[in-house]
Amino acid sequence: MNSRVSFPRALRPAMIVGVALAATAFSGCSVNNDGDDQIAGKQLFVAKCGSCHILGRADTKGVTGPNLDEAFRQSIKDGFGRDAIRGVVYRQILDPREGSAMPADLVDDEGARDIAAYVADVAARGGEDEGLLGSAVEKAGSDEPAVAENGVLTIPADPGGQLIFVNSKAEAPAGTLEINMPNESGVPHNIVIDGKGESPVVTEGDSKFTADFEPGEYTYYCAVPGHQEAGMVGTLTVK
Ligand code: HEC
């Protein structure tokens, strides 16, 4: 989707009224007057930021960094406008303080603008995104169980960077089992079953361990701090 529409400069004053009306009529419209694309911003936020930050409207649950609804609630109450918040978020993305756990260069300048526009618009708002923004991010995870094949049980991490395994249920026959967690996202994850094994934390690639399983139910989870609590957990049934 190309959301950047450019109008001849001379036409702009005449358009302001029209744009304002259009913005009211299509409140689901994702492109603001500065050309920032909130749909792209939301998608990038979920993929690149959500593993470390809670933001209710984006349904992200990371706890490494501050909760962004909380972080901006007071400033919004104090009358600090959303434009100012947009500036804070934009600068934070491009230039996190030195030594911060927040990596620099997560996205390019355009991405930073889109993310900042989205975060500033939704922070501390409550409720749910609607329209195109509401469907901008596909629901992560599958209702299907992962099923072991030839002694290998594959339980991928969400490739989109959300804190969830693709399968929250898994099935395997008793015996020796290799548990493999492919992780295509840039977010670090591993897979652990207490008493059985713990795979290495990886950001991109497969992460595995092998153990012997008797019939029963086992809980698998990601041991990176905050990830299990956010939803990276599931149940393996061995028969
Ligand atoms: C690996 C974890 C991590 C990722 C990924 C991450 N952040 Fe952060 N973020 C942090 C931490 C930790 C802080 C706390 C302040 C610091 O260390 O500078 C922070 C601070 C912030 C702040 C300042 C909040 C305040 O209270 O002032 C904002 C805004 C922010 N991050 C937005 C983002 C956005 C947007 C992205 C995605 C482009 C992102 N973060 C990605 C960890 C992360």
Short mmCIF file of C-alpha atoms and ligand atoms in Angstrom, two decimals:
data_model
loop_
_atom_site.label_atom_id
_atom_site.label_comp_id
_atom_site.label_asym_id
_atom_site.label_seq_id
_atom_site.Cartn_x
_atom_site.Cartn_y
_atom_site.Cartn_z
CA MET A 1 0.00 0.00 0.00
CA ASN A 2 1.41 3.37 -0.96
CA SER A 3 0.03 5.80 1.54
CA ARG A 4 2.15 8.76 0.69
CA VAL A 5 0.10 11.08 -1.45
CA SER A 6 1.57 14.39 -2.41
CA PHE A 7 -0.50 17.41 -3.40
CA PRO A 8 0.71 20.54 -5.18
CA ARG A 9 1.71 23.11 -2.59
CA ALA A 10 -0.62 25.78 -3.97
CA LEU A 11 -3.63 23.59 -3.40
CA ARG A 12 -2.89 22.87 0.22
CA PRO A 13 -4.56 25.84 1.94
CA ALA A 14 -7.78 25.13 0.07
CA MET A 15 -7.56 21.49 1.07
CA ILE A 16 -7.20 21.92 4.79
CA VAL A 17 -10.91 22.12 5.41
CA GLY A 18 -11.53 19.17 3.12
CA VAL A 19 -8.86 17.10 4.80
CA ALA A 20 -10.22 17.87 8.22
CA LEU A 21 -13.69 16.80 7.13
CA ALA A 22 -12.36 13.67 5.47
CA ALA A 23 -10.44 12.79 8.62
CA THR A 24 -13.64 12.99 10.63
CA ALA A 25 -15.64 11.00 8.11
CA PHE A 26 -13.08 8.21 7.93
CA SER A 27 -11.89 7.92 11.46
CA GLY A 28 -10.55 4.47 10.55
CA CYS A 29 -8.24 6.14 8.05
CA SER A 30 -4.67 5.21 8.77
CA VAL A 31 -2.79 8.07 7.21
CA ASN A 32 -2.55 11.28 9.19
CA ASN A 33 -2.00 14.75 7.81
CA ASP A 34 1.78 14.36 7.98
CA GLY A 35 1.60 11.27 5.77
CA ASP A 36 2.58 8.88 8.55
CA ASP A 37 1.00 5.48 8.13
CA GLN A 38 -0.42 4.17 11.39
CA ILE A 39 -1.21 0.74 9.96
CA ALA A 40 2.42 0.23 9.04
CA GLY A 41 3.31 1.78 12.40
CA LYS A 42 1.19 -0.71 14.30
CA GLN A 43 2.58 -3.66 12.35
CA LEU A 44 6.15 -2.52 12.98
CA PHE A 45 5.44 -1.82 16.62
CA VAL A 46 4.13 -5.35 17.19
CA ALA A 47 7.07 -6.91 15.33
CA LYS A 48 9.89 -4.73 16.69
CA CYS A 49 8.80 -3.19 19.98
CA GLY A 50 6.05 -5.32 21.52
CA SER A 51 8.40 -7.96 22.90
CA CYS A 52 9.69 -5.31 25.34
CA HIS A 53 6.71 -2.97 25.83
CA ILE A 54 3.10 -3.26 26.90
CA LEU A 55 0.75 -1.20 24.72
CA GLY A 56 -2.90 -2.12 25.22
CA ARG A 57 -4.23 -1.18 21.79
CA ALA A 58 -1.48 -3.20 20.09
CA ASP A 59 -2.07 -6.11 22.50
CA THR A 60 1.65 -6.40 23.22
CA LYS A 61 2.89 -7.74 26.53
CA GLY A 62 6.66 -7.27 26.79
CA VAL A 63 8.01 -6.19 30.15
CA THR A 64 11.71 -5.46 29.52
CA GLY A 65 10.94 -1.77 28.94
CA PRO A 66 8.33 0.55 30.47
CA ASN A 67 4.60 0.02 29.91
CA LEU A 68 3.90 2.68 27.28
CA ASP A 69 0.27 3.26 28.34
CA GLU A 70 1.52 4.02 31.85
CA ALA A 71 4.49 6.01 30.61
CA PHE A 72 2.29 8.50 28.76
CA ARG A 73 -0.93 8.46 30.81
CA GLN A 74 0.21 11.23 33.16
CA SER A 75 1.62 13.45 30.43
CA ILE A 76 -1.67 13.18 28.53
CA LYS A 77 -3.59 14.11 31.70
CA ASP A 78 -1.24 17.02 32.20
CA GLY A 79 -2.25 18.30 28.78
CA PHE A 80 0.98 17.35 27.06
CA GLY A 81 -0.45 16.91 23.53
CA ARG A 82 -0.20 13.74 21.51
CA ASP A 83 2.02 15.57 19.01
CA ALA A 84 4.60 16.08 21.73
CA ILE A 85 4.39 12.38 22.63
CA ARG A 86 4.92 11.54 19.00
CA GLY A 87 8.17 13.51 19.14
CA VAL A 88 9.29 11.71 22.31
CA VAL A 89 8.62 8.27 20.81
CA TYR A 90 10.31 9.17 17.53
CA ARG A 91 13.45 10.43 19.25
CA GLN A 92 13.54 7.45 21.60
CA ILE A 93 13.45 5.04 18.64
CA LEU A 94 16.20 6.78 16.71
CA ASP A 95 18.34 7.58 19.70
CA PRO A 96 17.89 5.40 22.80
CA ARG A 97 20.20 6.42 25.64
CA GLU A 98 23.62 4.86 25.52
CA GLY A 99 23.80 1.50 27.26
CA SER A 100 20.01 1.08 27.14
CA ALA A 101 18.54 -2.39 26.74
CA MET A 102 16.58 -0.80 23.91
CA PRO A 103 18.51 -1.36 20.68
CA ALA A 104 19.10 1.52 18.25
CA ASP A 105 18.41 0.98 14.53
CA LEU A 106 15.35 -1.21 15.04
CA VAL A 107 13.67 0.54 12.11
CA ASP A 108 14.50 3.21 9.51
CA ASP A 109 13.41 6.84 9.74
CA GLU A 110 10.11 6.29 7.94
CA GLY A 111 9.35 3.31 10.16
CA ALA A 112 10.14 5.39 13.24
CA ARG A 113 7.72 8.10 12.07
CA ASP A 114 4.96 5.58 11.42
CA ILE A 115 5.46 3.86 14.78
CA ALA A 116 5.59 7.19 16.63
CA ALA A 117 2.34 8.32 14.97
CA TYR A 118 0.60 5.11 16.02
CA VAL A 119 1.94 4.96 19.58
CA ALA A 120 1.19 8.64 20.22
CA ASP A 121 -2.35 8.19 18.97
CA VAL A 122 -3.24 5.11 21.02
CA ALA A 123 -1.17 5.34 24.22
CA ALA A 124 -3.34 5.21 27.37
CA ARG A 125 -6.54 5.23 25.32
CA GLY A 126 -8.10 1.94 26.39
CA GLY A 127 -10.62 0.19 24.14
CA GLU A 128 -9.67 -1.47 20.89
CA ASP A 129 -8.42 -0.35 17.51
CA GLU A 130 -11.14 -0.35 14.90
CA GLY A 131 -11.46 -0.62 11.15
CA LEU A 132 -8.30 -1.18 9.16
CA LEU A 133 -6.19 -0.52 12.22
CA GLY A 134 -8.10 -3.20 14.10
CA SER A 135 -7.23 -5.83 11.48
CA ALA A 136 -3.70 -4.58 10.75
CA VAL A 137 -2.02 -7.38 12.69
CA GLU A 138 -3.03 -10.99 12.19
CA LYS A 139 -3.89 -12.91 15.29
CA ALA A 140 -0.79 -14.86 16.25
CA GLY A 141 -0.81 -18.56 17.05
CA SER A 142 -2.82 -21.50 15.75
CA ASP A 143 -5.56 -23.57 17.32
CA GLU A 144 -3.93 -26.74 15.98
CA PRO A 145 -1.66 -28.80 18.21
CA ALA A 146 1.93 -29.47 17.15
CA VAL A 147 2.29 -33.22 16.50
CA ALA A 148 5.57 -35.12 16.75
CA GLU A 149 6.84 -36.71 13.54
CA ASN A 150 9.60 -39.31 13.48
CA GLY A 151 10.73 -38.42 16.98
CA VAL A 152 10.83 -34.65 16.35
CA LEU A 153 8.35 -32.20 17.84
CA THR A 154 8.49 -28.76 16.20
CA ILE A 155 6.95 -25.85 18.11
CA PRO A 156 7.83 -22.55 16.38
CA ALA A 157 7.94 -19.18 18.09
CA ASP A 158 5.60 -16.65 16.47
CA PRO A 159 7.51 -15.53 13.36
CA GLY A 160 5.99 -12.04 13.70
CA GLY A 161 7.73 -11.34 17.01
CA GLN A 162 4.73 -11.69 19.34
CA LEU A 163 5.26 -13.42 22.69
CA ILE A 164 3.51 -16.68 21.87
CA PHE A 165 4.39 -20.09 20.45
CA VAL A 166 2.54 -20.93 17.23
CA ASN A 167 1.09 -23.97 19.04
CA SER A 168 -0.08 -23.81 22.62
CA LYS A 169 -0.74 -27.56 22.58
CA ALA A 170 1.45 -30.44 21.45
CA GLU A 171 1.20 -34.23 21.21
CA ALA A 172 3.85 -36.94 21.06
CA PRO A 173 4.24 -40.67 21.70
CA ALA A 174 6.33 -41.75 24.69
CA GLY A 175 10.03 -42.27 24.07
CA THR A 176 12.96 -40.17 22.97
CA LEU A 177 11.86 -36.84 21.59
CA GLU A 178 13.75 -33.96 20.03
CA ILE A 179 12.00 -30.67 20.77
CA ASN A 180 12.76 -28.03 18.17
CA MET A 181 11.73 -24.39 18.35
CA PRO A 182 12.39 -22.55 15.08
CA ASN A 183 12.51 -18.81 15.74
CA GLU A 184 12.31 -16.58 12.67
CA SER A 185 11.63 -13.41 14.65
CA GLY A 186 14.36 -11.07 15.82
CA VAL A 187 13.20 -11.56 19.41
CA PRO A 188 15.28 -13.91 21.62
CA HIS A 189 13.52 -17.11 22.73
CA ASN A 190 14.14 -20.65 23.94
CA ILE A 191 11.98 -23.61 24.91
CA VAL A 192 12.11 -25.32 28.29
CA ILE A 193 10.42 -28.27 29.98
CA ASP A 194 11.33 -28.42 33.65
CA GLY A 195 13.14 -31.65 34.50
CA LYS A 196 13.63 -32.51 30.83
CA GLY A 197 15.73 -29.86 29.19
CA GLU A 198 16.30 -26.30 28.09
CA SER A 199 17.28 -25.21 24.59
CA PRO A 200 19.66 -22.28 24.00
CA VAL A 201 18.25 -18.77 23.60
CA VAL A 202 18.35 -17.85 19.91
CA THR A 203 17.25 -14.79 17.95
CA GLU A 204 17.14 -16.39 14.51
CA GLY A 205 17.35 -20.09 13.80
CA ASP A 206 16.44 -23.40 15.42
CA SER A 207 16.82 -24.14 19.11
CA LYS A 208 16.58 -27.76 20.31
CA PHE A 209 16.97 -30.24 23.10
CA THR A 210 16.38 -33.99 23.32
CA ALA A 211 14.95 -35.96 26.25
CA ASP A 212 13.10 -39.18 27.11
CA PHE A 213 9.40 -38.75 27.87
CA GLU A 214 7.03 -41.03 29.75
CA PRO A 215 3.27 -40.64 29.24
CA GLY A 216 1.88 -37.56 30.98
CA GLU A 217 1.36 -33.82 30.64
CA TYR A 218 4.26 -31.40 30.48
CA THR A 219 4.42 -27.61 30.36
CA TYR A 220 6.72 -25.99 27.83
CA TYR A 221 7.65 -22.32 28.07
CA CYS A 222 10.16 -19.68 27.04
CA ALA A 223 12.55 -18.82 29.86
CA VAL A 224 13.50 -15.34 28.63
CA PRO A 225 12.29 -13.04 31.45
CA GLY A 226 8.68 -11.96 31.00
CA HIS A 227 7.94 -14.18 28.01
CA GLN A 228 6.16 -17.02 29.81
CA GLU A 229 4.01 -14.52 31.73
CA ALA A 230 3.14 -12.79 28.45
CA GLY A 231 1.87 -16.05 26.95
CA MET A 232 4.81 -18.15 25.71
CA VAL A 233 3.63 -21.32 27.34
CA GLY A 234 1.88 -24.52 26.26
CA THR A 235 1.00 -28.08 27.19
CA LEU A 236 2.59 -31.22 25.76
CA THR A 237 0.58 -34.43 26.08
CA VAL A 238 2.67 -37.60 25.81
CA LYS A 239 0.75 -40.86 25.27
C1 HEC B 1 14.96 -5.23 23.91
C2 HEC B 1 13.91 -4.45 24.53
C3 HEC B 1 13.35 -3.22 23.86
C4 HEC B 1 12.89 -3.08 22.57
C5 HEC B 1 12.88 -4.13 21.46
C6 HEC B 1 12.33 -1.76 22.49
N1 HEC B 1 12.48 -1.10 23.67
FE1 HEC B 1 11.78 0.77 24.12
N2 HEC B 1 12.70 0.69 25.93
C7 HEC B 1 13.34 -0.42 26.45
C8 HEC B 1 13.89 -0.09 27.76
C9 HEC B 1 14.66 -1.02 28.67
C10 HEC B 1 13.53 1.27 28.01
C11 HEC B 1 13.85 2.09 29.28
C12 HEC B 1 14.62 3.33 29.05
C13 HEC B 1 16.02 3.13 28.59
O1 HEC B 1 16.69 2.14 28.93
O2 HEC B 1 16.48 3.99 27.83
C14 HEC B 1 12.78 1.71 26.83
C15 HEC B 1 12.22 2.99 26.70
C16 HEC B 1 11.32 3.34 25.71
C17 HEC B 1 10.57 4.57 25.69
C18 HEC B 1 10.60 5.68 26.73
C19 HEC B 1 9.49 5.41 27.73
C20 HEC B 1 9.53 6.41 28.87
O3 HEC B 1 9.06 6.05 29.95
O4 HEC B 1 10.04 7.50 28.67
C21 HEC B 1 9.82 4.55 24.55
C22 HEC B 1 8.85 5.60 24.08
C23 HEC B 1 10.12 3.31 23.86
N3 HEC B 1 11.04 2.60 24.59
C24 HEC B 1 9.56 2.94 22.66
C25 HEC B 1 10.00 1.82 21.92
C26 HEC B 1 9.61 1.57 20.56
C27 HEC B 1 8.66 2.41 19.77
C28 HEC B 1 10.27 0.42 20.18
C29 HEC B 1 10.27 -0.25 18.82
C30 HEC B 1 10.81 0.51 17.72
C31 HEC B 1 11.02 -0.06 21.33
N4 HEC B 1 10.83 0.83 22.36
C32 HEC B 1 11.75 -1.23 21.34
C33 HEC B 1 13.45 -1.66 25.85
C34 HEC B 1 13.10 -1.95 24.54
#
